[in-house]
Amino acid sequence: MIGIMKCFILISSKQNAGFRKTVTASIAAARREGRRNRKPIVICADSGIHLIYPEIAADYLIGDFDSIKPQILKQAQRSAAEIIKYPAEKDFTDFHLALELAVSAKRRPSEIIVYGGLSGRLDQTLANIFTAACFSIEYKINISLHETRTSVYLLNRHFKTLEITENIKPGDTVSLRPLFRRVKVKSSSGLKYPLKNDILRSVDTRGVSNEASERKISLEITSGELIAVHIRR
């Protein structure tokens, strides 16, 4: 059986010690578990490297390097990481470039876990979510985004089911929004307000501010694209 090939993309984050510990522990565990042919890839987009330096070595550092600390950039240039620099004036965000790098890898990942990107400017946060969602659809890759208290999961025709079992407890907020016009939710479990064969439309707000009622959330869609946002208390 072919195992899951993971890729970690780290982008700008209003980091704290607890979140950095979560990120480094997650990557370290994946590297221990990964066999030779499915060793996870670690891509840092500019200052995303601040989340793991110096505990974890990156495989790639990409971007225009306008926000990375100069001393960390110098250390990265001395490491085994591949450095890919772009001009400051460009048509794509550093995160978009990191995603392009991930999908063009010789061993394309089946899952991309993004750390950061949800706590900064609203325009960039929206761009991060929508870009990740479109890459997931286009390249058939399961993509999720995580910040200190917030996680974003993406469902579409390739990934119609979702289970959230980590770091979730009753009372946590779980908001459901269609990515585009509408999404049909076949079933849910573990939510205070369950859904069954319900259609969520972008012009409505019915799926916002649902709550976890258990320590496990399950969702299944039949059509459309869904953004599921988990906010920890």
GROMACS .gro file of C-alpha atoms in nm:
model
  233
    1MET     CA    1   0.000   0.000   0.000
    2ILE     CA    2   0.132   0.345  -0.090
    3GLY     CA    3   0.159   0.570   0.215
    4ILE     CA    4   0.069   0.936   0.244
    5MET     CA    5   0.341   1.167   0.120
    6LYS     CA    6   0.335   1.480   0.336
    7CYS     CA    7   0.458   1.829   0.267
    8PHE     CA    8   0.479   2.103   0.528
    9ILE     CA    9   0.460   2.464   0.414
   10LEU     CA   10   0.543   2.730   0.671
   11ILE     CA   11   0.436   3.089   0.612
   12SER     CA   12   0.421   3.413   0.807
   13SER     CA   13   0.269   3.369   1.154
   14LYS     CA   14   0.211   3.569   1.469
   15GLN     CA   15   0.394   3.290   1.643
   16ASN     CA   16   0.418   3.209   2.010
   17ALA     CA   17   0.622   2.949   2.197
   18GLY     CA   18   0.332   2.703   2.219
   19PHE     CA   19   0.259   2.715   1.847
   20ARG     CA   20   0.627   2.681   1.755
   21LYS     CA   21   0.646   2.374   1.976
   22THR     CA   22   0.343   2.224   1.800
   23VAL     CA   23   0.494   2.287   1.457
   24THR     CA   24   0.839   2.148   1.533
   25ALA     CA   25   0.695   1.842   1.708
   26SER     CA   26   0.464   1.768   1.415
   27ILE     CA   27   0.741   1.788   1.156
   28ALA     CA   28   0.987   1.591   1.369
   29ALA     CA   29   0.730   1.313   1.418
   30ALA     CA   30   0.655   1.299   1.043
   31ARG     CA   31   1.026   1.273   0.964
   32ARG     CA   32   1.067   0.987   1.211
   33GLU     CA   33   0.770   0.801   1.067
   34GLY     CA   34   0.846   0.863   0.701
   35ARG     CA   35   1.026   0.593   0.511
   36ARG     CA   36   1.292   0.673   0.257
   37ASN     CA   37   1.043   0.701  -0.032
   38ARG     CA   38   0.797   0.919   0.159
   39LYS     CA   39   1.012   1.146   0.368
   40PRO     CA   40   0.814   1.468   0.421
   41ILE     CA   41   0.917   1.787   0.243
   42VAL     CA   42   0.954   2.109   0.444
   43ILE     CA   43   0.911   2.432   0.248
   44CYS     CA   44   0.950   2.767   0.422
   45ALA     CA   45   0.803   3.074   0.255
   46ASP     CA   46   1.017   3.368   0.365
   47SER     CA   47   0.967   3.434   0.739
   48GLY     CA   48   0.782   3.106   0.779
   49ILE     CA   49   1.122   2.964   0.869
   50HIS     CA   50   1.096   3.150   1.201
   51LEU     CA   51   0.851   2.880   1.311
   52ILE     CA   52   1.116   2.606   1.306
   53TYR     CA   53   1.458   2.771   1.324
   54PRO     CA   54   1.692   2.642   1.465
   55GLU     CA   55   1.521   2.320   1.577
   56ILE     CA   56   1.423   2.188   1.233
   57ALA     CA   57   1.611   2.214   0.904
   58ALA     CA   58   1.411   2.321   0.599
   59ASP     CA   59   1.441   2.151   0.260
   60TYR     CA   60   1.353   2.470   0.070
   61LEU     CA   61   1.343   2.840   0.148
   62ILE     CA   62   1.147   3.040  -0.107
   63GLY     CA   63   1.027   3.399  -0.149
   64ASP     CA   64   1.150   3.754  -0.182
   65PHE     CA   65   1.298   3.744   0.173
   66ASP     CA   66   1.159   4.083   0.274
   67SER     CA   67   1.044   3.962   0.618
   68ILE     CA   68   1.293   3.693   0.721
   69LYS     CA   69   1.545   3.793   0.988
   70PRO     CA   70   1.882   3.857   0.818
   71GLN     CA   71   2.077   3.636   1.057
   72ILE     CA   72   1.839   3.343   0.995
   73LEU     CA   73   1.868   3.391   0.619
   74LYS     CA   74   2.248   3.377   0.648
   75GLN     CA   75   2.229   3.055   0.848
   76ALA     CA   76   1.987   2.903   0.597
   77GLN     CA   77   2.224   2.990   0.312
   78ARG     CA   78   2.496   2.790   0.490
   79SER     CA   79   2.267   2.490   0.540
   80ALA     CA   80   2.163   2.215   0.301
   81ALA     CA   81   1.838   2.394   0.220
   82GLU     CA   82   1.775   2.493  -0.141
   83ILE     CA   83   1.731   2.871  -0.157
   84ILE     CA   84   1.492   3.007  -0.422
   85LYS     CA   85   1.478   3.386  -0.431
   86TYR     CA   86   1.223   3.598  -0.616
   87PRO     CA   87   1.209   3.974  -0.668
   88ALA     CA   88   0.990   4.177  -0.432
   89GLU     CA   89   0.773   4.292  -0.723
   90LYS     CA   90   0.609   3.977  -0.854
   91ASP     CA   91   0.267   3.846  -0.956
   92PHE     CA   92   0.234   3.579  -0.687
   93THR     CA   93   0.254   3.563  -0.308
   94ASP     CA   94   0.531   3.366  -0.141
   95PHE     CA   95   0.270   3.110  -0.031
   96HIS     CA   96   0.152   3.063  -0.390
   97LEU     CA   97   0.513   3.008  -0.497
   98ALA     CA   98   0.559   2.753  -0.218
   99LEU     CA   99   0.250   2.563  -0.334
  100GLU     CA  100   0.378   2.567  -0.693
  101LEU     CA  101   0.707   2.425  -0.569
  102ALA     CA  102   0.528   2.150  -0.375
  103VAL     CA  103   0.313   2.032  -0.666
  104SER     CA  104   0.611   2.036  -0.905
  105ALA     CA  105   0.821   1.812  -0.680
  106LYS     CA  106   0.944   1.482  -0.822
  107ARG     CA  107   0.743   1.307  -0.553
  108ARG     CA  108   0.424   1.512  -0.547
  109PRO     CA  109   0.273   1.510  -0.196
  110SER     CA  110  -0.072   1.371  -0.129
  111GLU     CA  111  -0.116   1.598   0.173
  112ILE     CA  112   0.002   1.953   0.241
  113ILE     CA  113  -0.007   2.084   0.597
  114VAL     CA  114   0.028   2.461   0.616
  115TYR     CA  115   0.139   2.631   0.937
  116GLY     CA  116   0.078   3.005   0.962
  117GLY     CA  117  -0.101   3.240   0.727
  118LEU     CA  118  -0.422   3.290   0.927
  119SER     CA  119  -0.330   3.567   1.170
  120GLY     CA  120  -0.207   3.854   0.956
  121ARG     CA  121  -0.367   4.091   0.708
  122LEU     CA  122  -0.723   4.002   0.608
  123ASP     CA  123  -0.648   4.020   0.234
  124GLN     CA  124  -0.354   3.783   0.268
  125THR     CA  125  -0.550   3.546   0.492
  126LEU     CA  126  -0.832   3.525   0.238
  127ALA     CA  127  -0.581   3.477  -0.044
  128ASN     CA  128  -0.410   3.197   0.150
  129ILE     CA  129  -0.737   3.008   0.207
  130PHE     CA  130  -0.873   3.047  -0.147
  131THR     CA  131  -0.538   2.970  -0.311
  132ALA     CA  132  -0.501   2.654  -0.101
  133ALA     CA  133  -0.858   2.550  -0.184
  134CYS     CA  134  -0.803   2.594  -0.558
  135PHE     CA  135  -0.473   2.403  -0.549
  136SER     CA  136  -0.648   2.120  -0.363
  137ILE     CA  137  -0.909   2.094  -0.639
  138GLU     CA  138  -0.667   2.136  -0.929
  139TYR     CA  139  -0.399   1.894  -0.806
  140LYS     CA  140  -0.608   1.652  -0.596
  141ILE     CA  141  -0.409   1.721  -0.280
  142ASN     CA  142  -0.553   1.732   0.070
  143ILE     CA  143  -0.459   2.073   0.215
  144SER     CA  144  -0.523   2.220   0.561
  145LEU     CA  145  -0.405   2.541   0.727
  146HIS     CA  146  -0.325   2.585   1.097
  147GLU     CA  147  -0.252   2.876   1.328
  148THR     CA  148  -0.231   2.908   1.706
  149ARG     CA  149  -0.606   2.865   1.776
  150THR     CA  150  -0.751   2.824   1.428
  151SER     CA  151  -0.749   2.546   1.169
  152VAL     CA  152  -0.902   2.550   0.821
  153TYR     CA  153  -0.999   2.230   0.639
  154LEU     CA  154  -1.104   2.205   0.274
  155LEU     CA  155  -1.355   1.962   0.126
  156ASN     CA  156  -1.423   1.919  -0.245
  157ARG     CA  157  -1.499   1.652  -0.506
  158HIS     CA  158  -1.166   1.480  -0.432
  159PHE     CA  159  -1.195   1.496  -0.052
  160LYS     CA  160  -1.559   1.459   0.048
  161THR     CA  161  -1.511   1.348   0.409
  162LEU     CA  162  -1.341   1.505   0.708
  163GLU     CA  163  -1.268   1.390   1.061
  164ILE     CA  164  -1.129   1.627   1.323
  165THR     CA  165  -0.998   1.437   1.623
  166GLU     CA  166  -0.697   1.638   1.739
  167ASN     CA  167  -0.718   1.934   1.977
  168ILE     CA  168  -1.095   1.956   1.963
  169LYS     CA  169  -1.331   1.960   2.258
  170PRO     CA  170  -1.696   2.040   2.328
  171GLY     CA  171  -1.766   2.411   2.301
  172ASP     CA  172  -1.510   2.479   2.029
  173THR     CA  173  -1.642   2.681   1.736
  174VAL     CA  174  -1.686   2.500   1.405
  175SER     CA  175  -1.797   2.721   1.117
  176LEU     CA  176  -1.892   2.583   0.777
  177ARG     CA  177  -1.893   2.795   0.462
  178PRO     CA  178  -1.924   2.712   0.093
  179LEU     CA  179  -1.612   2.807  -0.098
  180PHE     CA  180  -1.817   2.922  -0.395
  181ARG     CA  181  -2.196   2.936  -0.446
  182ARG     CA  182  -2.321   2.632  -0.255
  183VAL     CA  183  -2.230   2.301  -0.098
  184LYS     CA  184  -2.446   2.003  -0.003
  185VAL     CA  185  -2.361   1.847   0.332
  186LYS     CA  186  -2.469   1.482   0.337
  187SER     CA  187  -2.407   1.426   0.707
  188SER     CA  188  -2.229   1.549   1.019
  189SER     CA  189  -2.159   1.415   1.366
  190GLY     CA  190  -2.022   1.572   1.681
  191LEU     CA  191  -2.185   1.910   1.616
  192LYS     CA  192  -2.437   2.089   1.840
  193TYR     CA  193  -2.644   2.171   1.531
  194PRO     CA  194  -2.623   1.867   1.302
  195LEU     CA  195  -2.660   1.875   0.925
  196LYS     CA  196  -2.814   1.605   0.707
  197ASN     CA  197  -2.866   1.651   0.335
  198ASP     CA  198  -2.854   2.027   0.391
  199ILE     CA  199  -2.749   2.282   0.131
  200LEU     CA  200  -2.536   2.573   0.251
  201ARG     CA  201  -2.542   2.874   0.020
  202SER     CA  202  -2.291   3.156   0.009
  203VAL     CA  203  -2.570   3.412   0.049
  204ASP     CA  204  -2.672   3.251   0.380
  205THR     CA  205  -2.484   3.229   0.709
  206ARG     CA  206  -2.642   2.919   0.856
  207GLY     CA  207  -2.317   2.727   0.892
  208VAL     CA  208  -2.138   2.996   1.091
  209SER     CA  209  -2.070   2.951   1.466
  210ASN     CA  210  -2.174   2.590   1.505
  211GLU     CA  211  -2.018   2.416   1.805
  212ALA     CA  212  -1.844   2.090   1.875
  213SER     CA  213  -2.044   1.868   2.108
  214GLU     CA  214  -1.787   1.588   2.119
  215ARG     CA  215  -1.413   1.535   2.088
  216LYS     CA  216  -1.454   1.414   1.730
  217ILE     CA  217  -1.617   1.592   1.438
  218SER     CA  218  -1.714   1.417   1.113
  219LEU     CA  219  -1.842   1.575   0.794
  220GLU     CA  220  -1.935   1.444   0.451
  221ILE     CA  221  -2.038   1.642   0.145
  222THR     CA  222  -2.196   1.520  -0.178
  223SER     CA  223  -2.133   1.823  -0.401
  224GLY     CA  224  -1.968   2.163  -0.397
  225GLU     CA  225  -1.669   2.285  -0.197
  226LEU     CA  226  -1.666   2.342   0.179
  227ILE     CA  227  -1.444   2.544   0.410
  228ALA     CA  228  -1.454   2.410   0.768
  229VAL     CA  229  -1.303   2.642   1.030
  230HIS     CA  230  -1.220   2.506   1.376
  231ILE     CA  231  -1.152   2.768   1.643
  232ARG     CA  232  -1.027   2.637   1.975
  233ARG     CA  233  -1.155   2.792   2.297
   0.00000   0.00000   0.00000
